[in-house]
Coordinates of C-alpha atoms in Angstrom, one line a residue:
M23 CA 300.0 77.8 151.3
M24 CA 299.7 79.8 148.1
K25 CA 295.9 79.5 148.2
S26 CA 295.8 80.7 151.8
L27 CA 298.0 83.7 150.9
L28 CA 295.8 84.6 147.9
T29 CA 292.7 84.5 150.1
C30 CA 294.3 86.7 152.7
T31 CA 295.4 89.2 150.0
L32 CA 291.9 89.4 148.5
A33 CA 290.4 89.8 152.0
C34 CA 292.9 92.6 152.8
L35 CA 292.1 94.4 149.4
L36 CA 288.4 94.1 150.1
L37 CA 288.9 95.5 153.6
F38 CA 291.0 98.3 152.3
S39 CA 288.4 99.1 149.6
G40 CA 285.7 99.1 152.4
V41 CA 287.8 101.6 154.4
A42 CA 288.3 103.9 151.4
K43 CA 284.6 104.4 151.1
A44 CA 283.6 103.5 154.6
V45 CA 281.2 106.4 155.2
T46 CA 278.3 107.7 153.1
L47 CA 277.3 111.2 153.9
N48 CA 273.8 112.3 153.0
V49 CA 273.7 115.9 151.9
M50 CA 270.5 117.7 151.0
T51 CA 270.8 120.6 148.7
S52 CA 269.0 122.8 146.2
Y53 CA 272.1 123.8 144.3
P54 CA 272.2 123.0 140.6
Q55 CA 274.4 120.1 139.4
P56 CA 277.3 122.3 138.1
V57 CA 277.8 123.7 141.6
V58 CA 277.4 120.4 143.4
M59 CA 279.8 118.6 140.9
V60 CA 282.6 121.1 141.5
M61 CA 282.4 120.8 145.3
Q62 CA 281.7 117.1 145.4
Q63 CA 284.7 116.1 143.2
A64 CA 287.1 118.3 145.1
F65 CA 285.8 117.1 148.5
E66 CA 285.9 113.4 147.6
E67 CA 289.5 113.8 146.3
A68 CA 290.5 115.4 149.5
H69 CA 288.6 112.9 151.7
P70 CA 288.4 109.6 149.8
D71 CA 287.1 107.9 152.9
I72 CA 283.8 109.8 152.6
E73 CA 281.3 109.5 149.8
L74 CA 278.6 112.1 149.2
N75 CA 275.1 111.0 148.5
I76 CA 273.3 114.1 147.1
L77 CA 269.6 114.5 147.8
W78 CA 268.1 117.3 145.7
R79 CA 265.2 119.2 147.2
R80 CA 263.8 122.7 146.7
P81 CA 264.1 124.8 149.9
H82 CA 260.3 124.7 150.6
D83 CA 260.2 120.9 150.1
A84 CA 263.4 120.4 152.1
L85 CA 261.9 122.2 155.1
S86 CA 258.7 120.2 154.8
V87 CA 260.6 117.0 154.8
L88 CA 263.0 117.8 157.6
L89 CA 260.4 119.0 160.0
Q90 CA 258.6 115.7 159.9
E91 CA 259.2 113.5 162.9
E92 CA 260.4 110.6 160.7
S93 CA 262.3 112.6 158.1
E94 CA 264.7 111.3 155.5
N95 CA 268.1 110.2 156.7
V96 CA 269.9 113.5 156.2
D97 CA 273.2 114.5 157.7
V98 CA 273.8 117.9 156.2
I99 CA 271.7 120.6 154.6
W100 CA 273.4 123.0 152.2
M101 CA 271.4 125.6 150.2
P102 CA 270.7 129.3 149.8
S103 CA 267.5 129.7 151.9
V104 CA 267.7 131.8 155.0
R105 CA 264.1 130.9 155.9
T106 CA 264.9 127.2 155.8
F107 CA 267.8 127.4 158.3
L108 CA 265.9 129.8 160.7
S109 CA 263.0 127.4 160.8
L110 CA 265.2 124.3 161.3
K111 CA 267.0 126.0 164.1
A112 CA 263.7 127.2 165.8
H113 CA 262.5 123.5 165.7
G114 CA 265.7 122.1 167.2
K115 CA 266.6 120.3 164.0
L116 CA 270.2 121.6 163.8
A117 CA 273.3 120.7 165.8
Q118 CA 275.9 123.3 166.9
F119 CA 279.1 123.3 164.9
K120 CA 282.6 122.4 166.2
Q121 CA 284.3 124.4 163.5
N122 CA 287.2 126.8 164.0
R123 CA 285.8 130.1 162.7
T124 CA 289.1 131.9 162.4
G125 CA 289.0 134.0 159.2
L126 CA 285.3 133.6 158.8
P127 CA 283.4 136.8 159.7
V128 CA 280.0 136.3 161.3
L129 CA 279.0 139.8 160.3
L130 CA 278.9 141.5 156.9
G131 CA 278.6 145.2 157.7
D132 CA 276.2 145.4 160.6
T133 CA 274.4 142.2 159.7
A134 CA 275.0 138.6 160.9
I135 CA 275.3 136.3 157.9
S136 CA 276.0 133.2 160.0
D137 CA 274.2 132.1 163.1
P138 CA 276.0 133.7 166.1
Q139 CA 275.2 130.5 168.2
G140 CA 276.8 128.3 165.6
Y141 CA 273.8 126.3 164.3
F142 CA 274.4 127.2 160.7
I143 CA 277.2 129.0 158.9
A144 CA 277.4 131.0 155.7
T145 CA 279.1 129.4 152.7
E146 CA 278.7 132.1 150.1
I147 CA 276.8 135.3 149.5
A148 CA 274.9 136.9 146.7
G149 CA 274.3 140.7 146.5
Y150 CA 271.9 143.1 144.9
G151 CA 273.1 145.7 142.5
L152 CA 272.9 147.3 139.0
F153 CA 273.9 145.9 135.6
F154 CA 274.6 148.1 132.7
E155 CA 276.7 148.5 129.5
P156 CA 279.2 151.4 130.2
E157 CA 279.5 152.5 126.6
K158 CA 275.7 152.7 126.1
L159 CA 275.3 154.6 129.4
K160 CA 278.0 157.0 128.2
Q161 CA 276.3 157.5 124.8
A162 CA 273.0 158.3 126.5
G163 CA 274.7 160.9 128.7
L164 CA 273.9 159.0 131.9
A165 CA 276.3 158.9 134.8
V166 CA 277.0 155.6 136.5
P167 CA 274.6 155.4 139.5
N168 CA 276.3 154.6 142.8
Q169 CA 273.2 154.5 145.0
W170 CA 269.6 153.5 144.5
Q171 CA 268.4 157.1 144.9
D172 CA 270.3 158.2 141.8
L173 CA 267.6 156.5 139.8
L174 CA 264.9 158.8 141.0
A175 CA 266.1 161.5 138.6
A176 CA 264.1 162.5 135.5
E177 CA 266.9 161.5 133.1
W178 CA 266.3 157.8 134.0
Q179 CA 262.8 157.8 132.6
D180 CA 262.2 154.5 130.6
N181 CA 265.8 153.5 131.2
I182 CA 265.4 151.1 134.1
A183 CA 264.5 147.4 134.3
L184 CA 262.8 146.7 137.6
P185 CA 261.5 143.2 138.7
I186 CA 258.0 142.7 140.2
P187 CA 258.4 141.0 143.6
S188 CA 255.1 139.0 143.3
E189 CA 256.4 137.4 140.1
V190 CA 260.3 137.4 140.4
S191 CA 261.4 135.7 143.6
F192 CA 264.8 137.5 144.0
A193 CA 263.0 140.9 144.1
H194 CA 261.5 140.4 147.6
M195 CA 264.7 141.2 149.4
L196 CA 265.6 143.9 146.8
I197 CA 262.5 145.8 147.7
D198 CA 262.7 145.3 151.4
Q199 CA 266.4 146.3 151.8
L200 CA 265.5 149.8 150.8
L201 CA 262.5 149.9 153.1
Q202 CA 264.7 148.9 156.0
A203 CA 267.5 151.3 155.1
E204 CA 265.4 154.4 154.5
G205 CA 262.3 153.7 156.6
W206 CA 258.9 152.5 155.6
Q207 CA 257.3 155.5 153.9
T208 CA 260.5 157.1 152.6
G209 CA 261.6 153.7 151.1
W210 CA 258.2 153.2 149.4
N211 CA 258.2 156.8 148.0
Q212 CA 261.6 156.1 146.5
W213 CA 260.4 152.9 144.9
Q214 CA 257.4 154.8 143.5
Q215 CA 259.7 157.3 141.7
I216 CA 262.1 154.6 140.6
A217 CA 259.2 152.5 139.3
A218 CA 257.9 155.6 137.4
N219 CA 261.2 155.6 135.5
S220 CA 261.1 151.8 134.9
H221 CA 260.0 149.0 132.7
L222 CA 258.4 146.4 135.1
M223 CA 259.7 142.9 134.5
G224 CA 257.4 140.0 135.4
R225 CA 257.1 136.3 135.2
G226 CA 257.6 134.6 131.8
G227 CA 259.4 137.6 130.2
M228 CA 263.1 138.3 129.7
F229 CA 265.5 138.7 132.6
T230 CA 266.3 142.3 133.7
T231 CA 269.9 141.9 132.4
E232 CA 268.5 140.8 129.0
A233 CA 266.4 144.0 128.9
V234 CA 269.7 145.9 129.0
L235 CA 271.3 143.8 126.4
A236 CA 268.3 144.1 124.1
G237 CA 268.3 147.9 124.4
Q238 CA 265.0 148.2 126.3
A239 CA 266.7 149.7 129.4
K240 CA 270.0 151.2 130.2
V241 CA 270.3 149.8 133.7
A242 CA 268.8 146.7 135.5
F243 CA 268.2 145.7 139.1
T244 CA 269.6 142.3 139.5
M245 CA 271.8 140.0 141.6
D246 CA 275.6 139.6 141.1
F247 CA 275.5 136.0 139.8
F248 CA 272.9 136.8 137.1
A249 CA 275.1 139.7 135.9
A250 CA 278.3 137.5 136.1
S251 CA 276.5 134.9 133.9
S252 CA 275.7 137.5 131.3
I253 CA 279.2 138.8 131.3
A254 CA 280.7 135.3 131.1
N255 CA 278.5 134.6 128.0
G256 CA 279.9 137.6 126.2
A257 CA 277.9 140.6 127.3
N258 CA 279.9 143.9 127.3
G259 CA 278.4 144.7 130.7
K260 CA 279.4 145.7 134.2
F261 CA 277.9 145.2 137.6
I262 CA 278.2 147.4 140.7
Y263 CA 276.9 147.2 144.2
P264 CA 275.3 150.5 145.4
K265 CA 276.7 152.0 148.6
Q266 CA 273.8 150.5 150.6
T267 CA 272.5 147.1 149.5
A268 CA 271.7 143.7 150.8
F269 CA 273.4 140.3 150.5
N270 CA 271.6 137.0 150.6
P271 CA 273.7 134.3 152.2
A272 CA 273.7 130.6 151.5
H273 CA 274.3 128.3 154.5
V274 CA 275.3 124.8 155.6
G275 CA 274.0 123.0 158.7
I276 CA 274.3 119.7 160.3
L277 CA 271.1 117.9 161.3
S278 CA 270.8 117.1 165.0
A279 CA 269.7 113.6 164.0
A280 CA 272.7 113.1 161.7
T281 CA 274.0 109.5 161.7
Q282 CA 277.5 110.6 160.5
P283 CA 278.3 113.7 162.6
E284 CA 282.1 113.4 162.3
A285 CA 281.9 113.2 158.5
A286 CA 279.4 116.0 158.4
N287 CA 281.8 118.3 160.3
T288 CA 284.5 117.3 157.9
F289 CA 282.3 118.3 155.0
V290 CA 281.4 121.7 156.6
D291 CA 285.1 122.3 157.4
F292 CA 285.9 121.8 153.7
I293 CA 283.2 124.0 152.3
V294 CA 284.3 127.0 154.4
S295 CA 288.1 126.3 154.2
E296 CA 290.5 128.2 152.0
Q297 CA 290.3 125.4 149.4
G298 CA 286.6 125.1 149.4
Q299 CA 286.0 128.8 149.2
S300 CA 288.5 129.1 146.4
L301 CA 286.2 126.7 144.4
L302 CA 283.6 129.4 144.3
L303 CA 285.8 131.3 141.9
H304 CA 285.4 128.5 139.4
P305 CA 284.1 129.8 136.0
D306 CA 281.0 127.6 136.4
L307 CA 280.2 129.0 139.8
R308 CA 281.3 132.7 140.1
K309 CA 280.0 133.1 143.6
L310 CA 281.1 135.4 146.4
P311 CA 283.2 133.7 149.1
V312 CA 282.6 134.3 152.8
R313 CA 286.3 133.9 153.6
P314 CA 287.7 137.4 152.9
S315 CA 291.3 136.1 152.3
V316 CA 290.1 134.3 149.1
Y317 CA 289.4 137.6 147.3
S318 CA 293.2 138.0 146.8
Q319 CA 292.9 135.2 144.3
A320 CA 290.4 137.2 142.2
P321 CA 291.5 140.9 142.2
K322 CA 288.8 141.9 139.8
M323 CA 286.0 140.5 142.0
Q324 CA 284.4 143.1 144.3
N325 CA 285.0 142.2 147.9
P326 CA 281.9 143.0 150.1
F327 CA 284.0 142.6 153.2
A328 CA 286.4 145.4 152.2
G329 CA 284.2 148.0 154.1
Y330 CA 283.0 150.2 151.2
I331 CA 279.5 148.8 151.2
R332 CA 276.9 149.5 153.9
H333 CA 275.0 146.3 154.7
Q334 CA 272.3 146.4 157.4
Y335 CA 269.4 144.0 157.0
D336 CA 267.1 142.1 159.3
Y337 CA 266.5 138.8 157.5
Q338 CA 263.7 137.7 159.9
T339 CA 261.7 140.9 159.3
G340 CA 262.2 140.6 155.6
L341 CA 261.0 137.0 155.5
Q342 CA 257.9 137.7 157.6
R343 CA 256.7 140.5 155.4
R344 CA 257.9 139.5 152.0
E345 CA 254.4 138.5 150.7
Y346 CA 252.9 141.6 152.4
N347 CA 255.4 143.8 150.6
A348 CA 254.7 142.1 147.3
V349 CA 251.0 142.8 147.7
V350 CA 251.6 146.5 148.6
F351 CA 254.0 146.8 145.6
D352 CA 251.3 145.5 143.3
A353 CA 248.6 147.7 144.7
A354 CA 250.7 150.9 144.6
I355 CA 252.8 150.2 141.5
T356 CA 252.1 147.2 139.3
L357 CA 248.3 147.7 138.9
H358 CA 248.6 151.5 138.2
H359 CA 252.0 151.7 136.6
D360 CA 250.8 153.7 133.6
K361 CA 249.2 156.4 135.7
L362 CA 252.2 156.5 138.1
K363 CA 254.5 156.9 135.1
Q364 CA 252.4 159.6 133.5
A365 CA 252.0 161.6 136.7
W366 CA 255.7 161.7 137.5
Q367 CA 256.7 162.4 133.9
Q368 CA 254.4 165.4 133.8
W369 CA 255.6 166.5 137.2
H370 CA 259.2 166.5 136.0
Q371 CA 258.3 168.3 132.8
L372 CA 256.5 171.1 134.6
Q373 CA 259.2 171.5 137.2
Q374 CA 261.9 172.4 134.6
N375 CA 260.6 175.9 134.0
A376 CA 258.3 176.4 136.9
D377 CA 258.0 179.9 138.6
A378 CA 257.5 180.3 142.3
D379 CA 253.7 179.8 142.2
Q380 CA 254.1 176.7 140.1
Q381 CA 256.8 175.3 142.4
A382 CA 254.4 175.6 145.3
A383 CA 251.6 173.8 143.3
L384 CA 254.1 171.1 142.3
A385 CA 255.1 170.6 145.9
E386 CA 251.5 170.0 146.8
I387 CA 251.1 167.6 143.9
K388 CA 254.2 165.7 145.0
T389 CA 252.6 165.4 148.5
V390 CA 249.5 163.9 146.9
L391 CA 251.6 161.4 144.9
Q392 CA 253.6 160.3 147.9
Q393 CA 250.8 159.9 150.3
W394 CA 251.2 156.4 151.8
P395 CA 247.9 155.0 153.1
V396 CA 249.3 151.9 154.7
E397 CA 251.5 151.9 157.8
E398 CA 254.4 149.7 158.5
P399 CA 252.9 146.5 159.8
A400 CA 253.7 144.8 163.1
M401 CA 254.9 141.2 162.8
D402 CA 251.7 139.9 164.3
N403 CA 249.5 142.0 162.0
D404 CA 246.5 139.9 160.8
V405 CA 246.8 141.0 157.2
L406 CA 250.5 140.4 157.2
Q407 CA 249.9 136.9 158.5
D408 CA 247.2 136.2 156.0
C409 CA 249.3 137.4 153.1
A410 CA 252.3 135.3 154.4
Q411 CA 250.1 132.2 154.1
R412 CA 248.0 133.2 151.0
H413 CA 249.5 130.4 148.9
D414 CA 248.5 127.7 151.3
D415 CA 245.1 128.8 152.6
V416 CA 242.1 129.8 150.5
K417 CA 240.5 131.9 153.2
K418 CA 243.7 133.8 154.0
Q419 CA 244.3 134.3 150.3
Q420 CA 240.8 135.9 150.0
N421 CA 241.6 138.2 153.0
C422 CA 244.9 139.2 151.4
E423 CA 243.2 139.9 148.0
A424 CA 240.5 142.0 149.7
F425 CA 243.3 144.1 151.3
K426 CA 245.1 144.5 148.0
S427 CA 241.9 145.5 146.2
E428 CA 241.0 148.2 148.8
L429 CA 244.6 149.5 148.8
A430 CA 244.8 149.5 145.0
Q431 CA 241.6 151.6 144.9
S432 CA 243.1 154.1 147.3
F433 CA 246.2 154.5 145.2
E434 CA 244.2 154.9 142.0
R435 CA 242.2 157.7 143.6
Q436 CA 245.4 159.3 144.7
Y437 CA 247.1 159.1 141.3
D438 CA 243.9 160.4 139.6
K439 CA 243.8 163.4 141.9
A440 CA 247.5 164.1 141.1
L441 CA 246.8 163.8 137.4
N442 CA 243.9 166.2 137.6
M443 CA 246.0 168.7 139.5
L444 CA 248.7 168.4 136.9
A445 CA 246.2 168.9 134.1
Q446 CA 245.0 172.1 135.7
L447 CA 248.5 173.4 136.3
T448 CA 249.4 172.6 132.6
T449 CA 246.3 174.6 131.5
K450 CA 247.3 177.6 133.6
S451 CA 250.8 177.4 132.3

């Protein structure tokens, strides 16, 4: 009798143990371990019957794997990569959510950050802005900029750290958000002038925020979480969002082929819940929640949903022309940065004490500097398509490089002409 009772007890314990971890949920993510650990620990404590099996993949690799007919056994994909989710949805790889979205805005400003049809939902956002040290800005006699256009002024010469989009991945959307907000030519003309005031930051060098801390610049273009990391590590810095900017959302989605759809929905519910969103305030994460009510727990954190920031951005357009924009940036700015800086610096110097005739001549020189020999491309433009695939196809890379070379020569002629006109005006003065 005792032996029978003991056997029954052991069987019940084993059965209970099996129920406690009855479900294994396969989650594919590109998030670093600190982010995953915080979320995983809290989720498994709240749902001890579900165990997370984390599959780490970079966004490009994740998309390649999940688009295969016989892909890995993945239930949930969770990462900051708009392109990945748009592609998965287009290929029918995502299931529609059953979540209650009360308290979760689909829009940020005028832009949808979650899929309106419910195939993927935003879990956090990261915004573009400016990092600076207030005291050093004050000592230099520089006012805090509250919009990108403030950085066109002559007093910002050599005081800005600007990332190169072909070398710094986060810079693609930074460049394009201004083009979308201001229009193609106006946006590029503003980037020309900002770049003339800037130190260009490329691959292998210091971060833009580090340039400010090292005294090489007074203000840096960056993303909020880079700035938060610098401040958390002791930097006496501050970060602001300009009135018009862009926010890059991270998303979570459930695969249409998920073997654990119920557990997957439970995980998504948790990530966007009040508890899950509050975890984003953790010192190791410092990310922006997509549930506005959570900002009451962090009164010092800027709330993008409060209505004081204008956000209007077409992610699909930005993704399609990101490589094209990078090529144009290099042709117009990176390859001729010295000439561009020299021309604008001389222009500003001459403008300070110019008489009426000189003002007219300077207006003509400005027109030469701001000529824009390349029109905004249609999404089916051959060169745009070649540049978009230049990293995967040798022939398309050659076509894209030929376009860049021709465009770079055009800008060089343009800057040389402006410099000659400035030299003549200087001689007359």
